[in-house]
XYZ file of C-alpha atoms in Angstrom:
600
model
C 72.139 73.370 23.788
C 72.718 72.587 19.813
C 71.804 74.441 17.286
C 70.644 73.463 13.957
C 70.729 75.443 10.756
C 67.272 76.609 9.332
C 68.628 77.287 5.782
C 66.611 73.807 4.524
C 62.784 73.773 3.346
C 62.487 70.423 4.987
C 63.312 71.867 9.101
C 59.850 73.652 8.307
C 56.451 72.003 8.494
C 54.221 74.894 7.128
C 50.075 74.734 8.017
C 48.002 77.446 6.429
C 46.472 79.261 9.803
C 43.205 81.058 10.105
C 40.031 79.838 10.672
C 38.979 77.073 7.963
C 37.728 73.752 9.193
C 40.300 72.170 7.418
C 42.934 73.509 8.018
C 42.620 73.842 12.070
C 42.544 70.073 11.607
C 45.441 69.193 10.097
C 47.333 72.123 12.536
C 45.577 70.070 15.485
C 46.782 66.051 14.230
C 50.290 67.670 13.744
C 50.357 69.614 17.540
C 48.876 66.175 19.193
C 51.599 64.357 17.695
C 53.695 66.924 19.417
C 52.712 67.270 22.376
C 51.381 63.780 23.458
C 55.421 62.909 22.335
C 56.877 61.498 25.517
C 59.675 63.424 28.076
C 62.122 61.323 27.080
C 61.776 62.179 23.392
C 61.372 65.571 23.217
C 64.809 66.024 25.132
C 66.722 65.001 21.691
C 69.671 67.469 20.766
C 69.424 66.679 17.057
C 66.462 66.725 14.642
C 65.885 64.562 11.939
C 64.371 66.566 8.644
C 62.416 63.542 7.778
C 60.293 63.032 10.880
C 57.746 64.692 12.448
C 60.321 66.592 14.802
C 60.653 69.237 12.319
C 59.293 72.804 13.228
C 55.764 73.638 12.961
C 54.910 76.515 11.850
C 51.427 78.143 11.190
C 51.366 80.644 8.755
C 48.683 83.172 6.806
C 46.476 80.825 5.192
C 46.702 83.579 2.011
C 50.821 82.188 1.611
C 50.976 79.326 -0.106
C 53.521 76.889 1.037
C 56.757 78.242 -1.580
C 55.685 81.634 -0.059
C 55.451 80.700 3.573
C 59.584 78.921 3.090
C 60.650 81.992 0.701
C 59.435 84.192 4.067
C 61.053 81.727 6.155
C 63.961 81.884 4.252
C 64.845 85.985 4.361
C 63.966 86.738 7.762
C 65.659 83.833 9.486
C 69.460 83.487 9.541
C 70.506 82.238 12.627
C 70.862 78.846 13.746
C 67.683 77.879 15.670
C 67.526 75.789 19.049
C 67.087 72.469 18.775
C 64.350 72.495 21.724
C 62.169 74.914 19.311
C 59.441 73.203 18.661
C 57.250 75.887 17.354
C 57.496 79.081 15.772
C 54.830 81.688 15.577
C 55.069 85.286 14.566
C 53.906 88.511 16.200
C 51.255 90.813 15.146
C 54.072 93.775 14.683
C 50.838 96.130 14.883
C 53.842 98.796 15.788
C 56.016 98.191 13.208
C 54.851 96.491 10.594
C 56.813 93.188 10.778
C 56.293 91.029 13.001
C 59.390 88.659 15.079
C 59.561 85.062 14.133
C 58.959 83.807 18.110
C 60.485 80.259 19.102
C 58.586 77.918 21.202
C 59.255 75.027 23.482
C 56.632 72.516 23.803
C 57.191 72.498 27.549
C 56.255 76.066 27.344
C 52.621 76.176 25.393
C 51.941 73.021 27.601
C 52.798 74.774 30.606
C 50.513 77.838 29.519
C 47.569 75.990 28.696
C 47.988 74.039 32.407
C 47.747 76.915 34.011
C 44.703 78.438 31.940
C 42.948 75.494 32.588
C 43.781 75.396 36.409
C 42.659 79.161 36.788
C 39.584 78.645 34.970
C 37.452 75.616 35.769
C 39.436 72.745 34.853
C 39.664 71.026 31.391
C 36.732 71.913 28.814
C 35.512 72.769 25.431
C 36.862 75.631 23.755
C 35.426 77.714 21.198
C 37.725 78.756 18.158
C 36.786 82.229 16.855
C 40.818 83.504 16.092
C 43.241 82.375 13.879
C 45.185 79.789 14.624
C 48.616 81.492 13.262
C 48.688 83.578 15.905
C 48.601 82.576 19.550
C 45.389 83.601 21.110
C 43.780 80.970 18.368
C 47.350 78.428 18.657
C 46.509 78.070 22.069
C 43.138 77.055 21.768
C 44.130 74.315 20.251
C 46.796 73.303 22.630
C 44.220 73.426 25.846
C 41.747 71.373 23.301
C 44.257 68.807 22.648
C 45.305 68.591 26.606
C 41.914 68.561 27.871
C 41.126 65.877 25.102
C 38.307 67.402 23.359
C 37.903 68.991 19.258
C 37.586 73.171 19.749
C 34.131 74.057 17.677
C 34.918 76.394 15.074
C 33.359 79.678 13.867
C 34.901 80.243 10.834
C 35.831 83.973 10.172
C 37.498 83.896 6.963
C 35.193 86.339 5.654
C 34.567 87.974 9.173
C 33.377 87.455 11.999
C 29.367 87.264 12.712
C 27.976 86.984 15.892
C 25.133 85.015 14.532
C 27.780 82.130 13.474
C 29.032 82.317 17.133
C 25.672 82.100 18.441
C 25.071 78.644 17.203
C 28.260 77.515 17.991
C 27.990 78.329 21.125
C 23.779 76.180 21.391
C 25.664 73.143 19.291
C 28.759 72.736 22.502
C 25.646 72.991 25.201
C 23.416 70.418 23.003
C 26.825 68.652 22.508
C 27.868 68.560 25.699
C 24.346 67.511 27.311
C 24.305 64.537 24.838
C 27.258 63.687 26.159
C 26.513 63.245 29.285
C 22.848 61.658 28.695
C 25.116 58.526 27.523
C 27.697 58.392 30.241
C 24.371 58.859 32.453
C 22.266 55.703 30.810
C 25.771 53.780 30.668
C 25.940 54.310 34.604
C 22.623 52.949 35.012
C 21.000 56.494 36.267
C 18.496 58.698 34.630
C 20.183 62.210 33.222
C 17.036 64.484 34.077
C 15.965 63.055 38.047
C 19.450 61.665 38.755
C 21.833 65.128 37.661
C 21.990 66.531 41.434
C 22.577 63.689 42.971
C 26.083 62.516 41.239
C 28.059 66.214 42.629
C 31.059 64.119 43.511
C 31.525 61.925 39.976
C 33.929 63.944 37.740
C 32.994 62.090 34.806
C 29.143 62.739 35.175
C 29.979 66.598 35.544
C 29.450 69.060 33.052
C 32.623 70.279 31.315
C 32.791 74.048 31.041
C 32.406 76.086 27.927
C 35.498 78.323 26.731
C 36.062 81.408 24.666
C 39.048 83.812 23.478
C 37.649 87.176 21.644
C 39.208 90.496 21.144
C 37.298 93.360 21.847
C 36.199 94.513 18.610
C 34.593 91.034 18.572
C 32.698 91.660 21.693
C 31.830 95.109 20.782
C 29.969 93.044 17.706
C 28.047 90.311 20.193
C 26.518 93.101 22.511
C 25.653 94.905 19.341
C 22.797 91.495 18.918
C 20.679 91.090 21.502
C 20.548 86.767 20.350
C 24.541 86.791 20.831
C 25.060 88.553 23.633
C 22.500 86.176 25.695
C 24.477 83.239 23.974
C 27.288 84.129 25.288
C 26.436 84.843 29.094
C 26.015 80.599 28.784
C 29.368 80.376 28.032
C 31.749 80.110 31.505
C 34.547 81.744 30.519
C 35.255 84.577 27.807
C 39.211 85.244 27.665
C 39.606 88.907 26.340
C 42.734 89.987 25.329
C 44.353 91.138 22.366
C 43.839 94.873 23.120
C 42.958 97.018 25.904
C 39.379 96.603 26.718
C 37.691 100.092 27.926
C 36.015 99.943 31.016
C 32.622 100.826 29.209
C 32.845 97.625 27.501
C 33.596 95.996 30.134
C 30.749 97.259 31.873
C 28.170 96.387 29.365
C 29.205 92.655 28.994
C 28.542 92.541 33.133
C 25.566 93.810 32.480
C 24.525 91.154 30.199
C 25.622 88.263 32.889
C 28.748 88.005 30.751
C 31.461 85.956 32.368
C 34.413 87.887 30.989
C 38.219 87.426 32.383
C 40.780 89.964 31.057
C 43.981 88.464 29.554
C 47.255 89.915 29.426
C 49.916 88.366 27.645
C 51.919 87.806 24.001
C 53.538 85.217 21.396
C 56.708 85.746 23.727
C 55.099 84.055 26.717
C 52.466 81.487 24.938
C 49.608 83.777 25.164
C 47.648 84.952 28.205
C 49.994 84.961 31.165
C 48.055 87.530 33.574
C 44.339 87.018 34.152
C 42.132 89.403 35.723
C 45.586 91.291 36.855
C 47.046 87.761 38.737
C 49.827 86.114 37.018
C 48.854 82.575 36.237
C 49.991 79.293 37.812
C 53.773 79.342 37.199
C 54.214 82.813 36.161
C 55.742 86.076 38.097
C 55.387 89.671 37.120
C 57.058 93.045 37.872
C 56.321 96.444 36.874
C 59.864 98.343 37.089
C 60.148 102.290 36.210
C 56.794 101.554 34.843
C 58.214 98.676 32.723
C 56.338 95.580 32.396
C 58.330 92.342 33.490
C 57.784 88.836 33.152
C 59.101 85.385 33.915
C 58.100 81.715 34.048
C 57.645 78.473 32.760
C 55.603 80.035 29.685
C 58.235 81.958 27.979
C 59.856 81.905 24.829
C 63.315 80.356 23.990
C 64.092 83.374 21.757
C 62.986 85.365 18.479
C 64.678 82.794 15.894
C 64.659 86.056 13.279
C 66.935 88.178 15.941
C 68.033 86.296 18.751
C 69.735 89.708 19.856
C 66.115 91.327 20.170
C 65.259 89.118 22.799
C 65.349 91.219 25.866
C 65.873 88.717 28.968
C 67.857 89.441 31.999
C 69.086 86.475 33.918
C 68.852 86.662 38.509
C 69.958 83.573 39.993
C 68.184 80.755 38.449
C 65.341 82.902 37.057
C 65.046 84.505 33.303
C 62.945 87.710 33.206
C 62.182 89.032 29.808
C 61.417 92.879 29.959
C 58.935 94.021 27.515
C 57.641 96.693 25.731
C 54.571 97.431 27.786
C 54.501 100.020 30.359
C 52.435 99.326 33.733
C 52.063 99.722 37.230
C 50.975 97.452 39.963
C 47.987 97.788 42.275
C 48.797 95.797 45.213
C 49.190 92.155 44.137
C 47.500 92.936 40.892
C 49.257 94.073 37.303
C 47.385 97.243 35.669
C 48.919 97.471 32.495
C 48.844 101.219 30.981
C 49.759 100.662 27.208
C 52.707 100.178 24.816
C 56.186 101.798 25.938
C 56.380 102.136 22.098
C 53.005 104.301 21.355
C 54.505 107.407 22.927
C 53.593 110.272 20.844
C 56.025 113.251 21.438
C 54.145 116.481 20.319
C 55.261 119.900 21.019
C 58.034 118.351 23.577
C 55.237 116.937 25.843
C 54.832 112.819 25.620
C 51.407 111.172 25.196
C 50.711 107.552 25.771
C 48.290 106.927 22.991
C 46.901 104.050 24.903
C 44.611 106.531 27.399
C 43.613 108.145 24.952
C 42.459 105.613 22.612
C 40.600 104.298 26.238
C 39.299 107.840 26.741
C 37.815 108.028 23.399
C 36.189 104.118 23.268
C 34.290 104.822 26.367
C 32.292 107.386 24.521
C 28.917 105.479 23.334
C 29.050 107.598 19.991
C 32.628 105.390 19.162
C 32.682 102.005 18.242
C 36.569 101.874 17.907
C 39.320 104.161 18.144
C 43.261 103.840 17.277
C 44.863 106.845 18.217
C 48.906 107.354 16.097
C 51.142 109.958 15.890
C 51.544 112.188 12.248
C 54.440 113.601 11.800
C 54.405 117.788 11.110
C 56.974 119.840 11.084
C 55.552 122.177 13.400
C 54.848 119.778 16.320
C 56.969 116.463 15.402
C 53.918 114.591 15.668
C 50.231 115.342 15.815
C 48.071 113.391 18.074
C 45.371 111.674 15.463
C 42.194 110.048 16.615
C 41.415 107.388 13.822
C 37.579 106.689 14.975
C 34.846 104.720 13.843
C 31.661 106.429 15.050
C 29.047 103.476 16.555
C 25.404 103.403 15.880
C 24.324 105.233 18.761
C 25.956 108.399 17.464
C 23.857 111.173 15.777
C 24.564 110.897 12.127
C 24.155 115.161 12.214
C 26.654 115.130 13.838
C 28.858 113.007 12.365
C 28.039 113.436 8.519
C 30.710 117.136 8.576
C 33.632 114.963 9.739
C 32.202 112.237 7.403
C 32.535 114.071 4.483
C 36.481 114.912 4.635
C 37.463 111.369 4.069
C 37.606 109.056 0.878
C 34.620 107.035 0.037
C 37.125 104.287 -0.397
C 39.058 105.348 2.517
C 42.766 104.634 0.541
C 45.560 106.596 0.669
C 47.793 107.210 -2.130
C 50.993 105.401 -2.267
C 53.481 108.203 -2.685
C 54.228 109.405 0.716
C 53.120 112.919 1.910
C 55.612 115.915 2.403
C 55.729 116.389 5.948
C 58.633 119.012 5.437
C 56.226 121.709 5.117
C 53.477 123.332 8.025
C 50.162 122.168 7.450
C 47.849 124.567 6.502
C 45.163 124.370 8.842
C 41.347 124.696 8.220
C 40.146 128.149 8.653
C 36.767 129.453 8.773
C 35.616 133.199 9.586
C 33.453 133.745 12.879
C 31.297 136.464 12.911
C 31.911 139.297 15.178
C 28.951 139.783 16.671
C 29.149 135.983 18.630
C 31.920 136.311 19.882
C 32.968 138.243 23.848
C 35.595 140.203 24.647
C 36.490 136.998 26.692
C 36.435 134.544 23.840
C 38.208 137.002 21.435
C 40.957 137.664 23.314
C 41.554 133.519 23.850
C 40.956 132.926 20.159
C 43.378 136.211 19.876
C 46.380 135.137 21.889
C 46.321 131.384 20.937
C 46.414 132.700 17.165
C 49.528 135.233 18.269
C 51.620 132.380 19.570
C 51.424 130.330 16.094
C 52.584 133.092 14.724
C 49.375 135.413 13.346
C 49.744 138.889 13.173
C 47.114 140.114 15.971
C 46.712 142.748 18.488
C 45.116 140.816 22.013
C 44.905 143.583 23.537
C 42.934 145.593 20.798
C 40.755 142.244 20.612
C 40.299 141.778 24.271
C 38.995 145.567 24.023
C 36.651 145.397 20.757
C 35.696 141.949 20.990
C 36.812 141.821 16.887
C 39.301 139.834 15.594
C 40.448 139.460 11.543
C 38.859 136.698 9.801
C 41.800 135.749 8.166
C 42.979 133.991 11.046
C 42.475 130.442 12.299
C 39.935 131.438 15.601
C 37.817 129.448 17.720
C 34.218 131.551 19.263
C 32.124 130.556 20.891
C 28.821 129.592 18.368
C 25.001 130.664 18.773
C 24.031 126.944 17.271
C 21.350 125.232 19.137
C 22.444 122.145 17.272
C 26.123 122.645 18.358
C 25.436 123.634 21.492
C 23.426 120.353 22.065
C 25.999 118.416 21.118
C 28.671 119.344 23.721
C 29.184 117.490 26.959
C 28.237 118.741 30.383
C 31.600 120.388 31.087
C 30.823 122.395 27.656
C 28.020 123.798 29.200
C 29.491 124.908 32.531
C 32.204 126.669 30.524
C 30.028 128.013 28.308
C 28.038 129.723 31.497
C 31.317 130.734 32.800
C 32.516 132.318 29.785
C 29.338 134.363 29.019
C 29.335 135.722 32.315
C 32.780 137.277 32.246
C 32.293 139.869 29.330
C 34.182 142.521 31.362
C 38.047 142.026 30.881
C 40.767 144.220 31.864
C 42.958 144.649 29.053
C 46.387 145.448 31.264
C 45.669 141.744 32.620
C 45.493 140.223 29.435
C 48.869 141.909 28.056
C 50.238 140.794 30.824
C 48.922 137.042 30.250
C 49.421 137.418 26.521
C 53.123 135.705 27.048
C 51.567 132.886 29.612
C 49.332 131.424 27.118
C 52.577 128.459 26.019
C 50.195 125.439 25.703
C 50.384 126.278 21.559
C 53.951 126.654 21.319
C 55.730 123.236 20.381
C 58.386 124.454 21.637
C 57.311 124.376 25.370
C 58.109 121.415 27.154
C 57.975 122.343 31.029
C 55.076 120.537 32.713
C 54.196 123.952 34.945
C 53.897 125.736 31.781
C 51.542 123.492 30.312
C 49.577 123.263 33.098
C 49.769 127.181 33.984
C 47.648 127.787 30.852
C 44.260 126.148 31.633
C 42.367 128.563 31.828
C 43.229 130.217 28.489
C 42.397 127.609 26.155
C 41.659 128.545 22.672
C 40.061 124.892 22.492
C 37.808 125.141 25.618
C 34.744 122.603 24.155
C 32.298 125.494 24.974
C 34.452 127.298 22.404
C 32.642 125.849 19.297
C 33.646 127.052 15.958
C 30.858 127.899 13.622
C 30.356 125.030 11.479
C 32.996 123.058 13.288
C 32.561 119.630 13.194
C 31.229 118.420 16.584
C 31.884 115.049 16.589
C 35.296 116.038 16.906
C 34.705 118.612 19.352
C 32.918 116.012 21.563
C 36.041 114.127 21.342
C 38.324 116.754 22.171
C 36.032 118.016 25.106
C 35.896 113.954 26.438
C 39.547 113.562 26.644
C 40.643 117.129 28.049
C 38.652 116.555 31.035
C 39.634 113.305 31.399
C 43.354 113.597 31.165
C 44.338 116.675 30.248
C 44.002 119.428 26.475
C 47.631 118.110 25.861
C 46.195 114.818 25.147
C 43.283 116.293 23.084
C 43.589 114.808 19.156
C 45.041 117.609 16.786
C 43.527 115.722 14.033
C 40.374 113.153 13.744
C 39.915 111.222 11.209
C 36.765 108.782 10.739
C 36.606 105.683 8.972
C 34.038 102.910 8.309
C 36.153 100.592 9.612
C 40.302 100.375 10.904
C 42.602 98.123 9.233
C 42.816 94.821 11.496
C 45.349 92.362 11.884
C 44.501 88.464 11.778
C 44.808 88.537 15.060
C 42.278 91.121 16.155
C 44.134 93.885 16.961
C 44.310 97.075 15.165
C 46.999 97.560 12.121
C 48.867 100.331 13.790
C 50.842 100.804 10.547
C 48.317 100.716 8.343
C 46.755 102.647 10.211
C 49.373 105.452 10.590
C 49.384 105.288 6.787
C 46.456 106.130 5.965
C 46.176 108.950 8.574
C 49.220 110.614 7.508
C 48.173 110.891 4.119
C 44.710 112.526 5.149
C 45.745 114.372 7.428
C 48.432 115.945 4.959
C 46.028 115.994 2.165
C 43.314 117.862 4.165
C 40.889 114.833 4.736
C 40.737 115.749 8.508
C 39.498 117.798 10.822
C 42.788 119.564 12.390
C 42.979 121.793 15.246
């Protein structure tokens, strides 16, 4: 295959992306030129820079063009295939930047095929993404094949679930005029004669498509008018993220059609529906590892062709990505991002579960969970949550009222050299057991405090200049705590008597503090000495994040637990629905180093 040089403006054909009317148009005459190009044509080794065989591609509709080549320009040095046909770039939620992804024709034709053929054949799609990245591209490419205009909801200034609402009534009123003609121009009456024409294609109704991400359907079951709007609809593709089961669950429960996608730029969008591979498509989960291959897959990343990670067997290319997963029979369970490991204290988290953990909690709307870096730990596990309206605002308003009003972070970067000096608040003696002082006592020994456990497990008294968690008298805290909190708060008060010689003994057991522990048996040896138990409520604490913590240590495990939670109005989003990981990571590093978050 040829190559041809991409160091000229004219190989580009630049289209603002995003949402606008206007511009979706002009993307959607220059990809029907494209792809209704015959076979024979689009087999050409050499491309003209004066015909429409240059490269399209859809950019942020804030570049301007000079800005969208000058882009072009830096990140792309190598000589591009001439059998690229498009080029879209990734979110690079992980990293920042995004790859520059090269596309085939052949392959966003195949994709949309086989959408189409697991859904219910060719319909009318609903445009809610942008169409610079490829949940929104290939909206337009099923569209163009199944010959009908997407209806657009334009979310350049966000999306509404009202605006979807009536786009959704205008494609049924659309679509039922539509078929009133082809009814009178077949001689039969549309409202006696609908059930009796089953077998005439043309006379059927054509089914009613949607892509969202789920912070977009988290909106529409938030209004009653949209949600019932949207159990019309046939088919709701949601990808983009994870989607908690809890979400999941609700949009069932509102007759919600909804089929989870699974896919990327690298393979032309959804290529896994429901946890099936689509037609044309194979998957493999190896040592966890998430592989793919198929007629949907890129040619290469035109920024770094030596990033592409494809492994040729026989006549097949797999590309291996950066997802980890497992599979469940026939079907692909995908468990997060290889790259969101957070390594704290020597043990690894996948932030992925525990960003699921915390979503399914009806007091959070959204949740993006990063790792800080501390010197202490190497990274902190940081729950970056935006509490929904069903949470108590008494409970939220303490963690609240750590963070910015404008929720900004400086831009100097924070010294992460140095320990963190972590929030400290006396308990009084009197609340606490001999029990709960000696946990509080031996969790603050092994960070280093200056404490006799035995003395504590013995007097019930610890010194109040040490970071402690006891157990609080608060009817208001005490309320807020989850069911497990109250059988470990029963257990706890009932075992006042403890025999000091034990507790020396177990004074040394007590690792799950020490960063510098990394045996599994260690970590697990030490459950039943937790300084962080969620019946363990400090006085005053904050407990929103205590119901957090509490949530995901009996779901996975207190290693997972968030060291720091931060809340926000809102998270930093990508144009393509997903969560700005590194804007994200940003702006947590700087609170948390700054003190605008409740740290454990």
């Amino acid at each position: 295959m040829k190559n041809v040089s991409a160091t000229s403006s004219a190989y580009y054909r630049v289209f603002p992306g995003g949402t606008r009317p206007d511009n979706v148009t002009n993307l959607i005459d220059a990809l029907t030129a494209l792809l209704t190009t015959s076979s024979e044509q689009t087999k050409v080794q050499t491309r003209s820079f004066t015909d429409d065989r240059r490269v399209i591609v859809p950019v942020n509709p804030e570049l301007d063009r000079e800005q969208a080549l000058a882009m072009l320009h830096s990140r792309i040095h190598h000589d591009i295939p001439t059998n690229v046909d498009i080029i879209l770039q990734t979110s690079g939620s992980t990293t920042g930047q995004g790859h520059f992804v090269g596309l085939t024709s052949s392959a966003v034709k195949a994709s949309a095929k086989a959408t189409l053929s697991d859904l219910y054949g060719p319909g009318r799609w609903i445009l809610a993404l942008p169409v610079h990245h490829i949940a929104g591209f290939q909206i337009l490419v099923r569209s163009i094949l199944a010959e009908t205009r997407p209806l657009i909801v334009d979310t350049t200034k966000g999306f509404r679930p009202d605006a979807l609402t009536r786009a959704i009534e205008r494609g049924i009123l659309q679509e039922e005029k539509r078929r009133r003609r082809l009814f009178e121009a077949s001689g039969l009456d549309f409202d006696t004669d609908r059930d009796k024409v089953a077998d005439d294609q043309n006379l059927q109704r054509k089914p009613l498509y949607l892509s969202l991400v789920p912070t977009q359907l988290h909106k529409i079951l938030d209004d009653e008018d949209a949600a019932l709007a949207l159990s019309k609809v046939d088919a709701v593709l949601l990808g983009g993220a994870n989607s908690s089961p809890s979400l999941l669950a609700a949009a069932k429960r509102h007759s919600i059609n909804v089929v989870t996608t699974y896919g990327m730029t690298e393979t032309c969008g959804g290529c896994v529906y429901n946890g099936m591979p689509v037609a044309g498509m194979q998957v493999a989960a190896i040592n966890n590892r998430i592989w793919l291959s198929g007629t949907a897959l890129m040619e290469t990343y035109v920024d770094a062709p030596d990033k592409a990670d494809f492994i040729i067997q026989g006549h097949r290319r797999w590309l291996r990505t950066n997802d980890s997963g497992h599979m469940d029979g026939p079907r692909l369970v995908v468990d997060g991002r290889i790259d969101d490991v957070i390594t704290t204290g020597g043990v690894k988290i996948q932030a992925s579960l525990v960003e699921q953990t915390i979503t399914d909690m009806p007091e959070v709307d959204q949740c993006c969970v990063v790792g800080v870096p501390e010197v202490r730990w190497g990274e902190l596990v940081t729950a970056v949550c935006v509490p929904s309206e069903q949470a108590d605002e008494k409970i939220v308003a303490p963690l609240r009222a750590l963070c910015l009003p404008d929720q900004e972070a400086p831009e100097e970067k924070p010294d992460v050299s140095k320990p963190l000096e972590y929030q400290t608040r006396p308990v009084p003696k009197a609340k606490l057991t001999p029990l709960e002082a000696a946990m509080a006592a031996m969790a603050a020994k092994i960070r280093g405090e200056d404490v006799d456990v035995v003395e504590a497990a013995k007097t019930g008294e610890l010194p109040y200049n040490i970071y402690q968690v006891g157990r609080s008298d608060d009817d208001d805290v005490d309320a807020a705590t989850n069911e497990d909190a109250e059988a470990a708060t029963d257990v706890s008060e009932s075992s006042s008597e403890v025999d000091s010689t034990d507790l020396e003994k177990d004074s040394t057991a007590d690792i799950s503090e020490d960063p510098a522990q990394t045996d599994d048996e260690s970590t697990k040896s030490t459950t039943d000495l937790q300084d962080d138990d969620p019946a363990c409520v400090e006085a005053n604490e904050s407990t929103f994040a205590v119901m957090i913590r509490g949530r995901v240590s009996r779901d996975l495990d207190r290693a997972h637990a968030p060291r720091a939670i931060i809340i926000m109005d809102s998270l930093p989003m990508l144009a393509s629905g997903k969560p700005d990981r590194h804007e994200i990571e940003r702006l947590a590093t700087a609170a948390v180093h700054q003190q605008r978050a409740w740290l454990r």
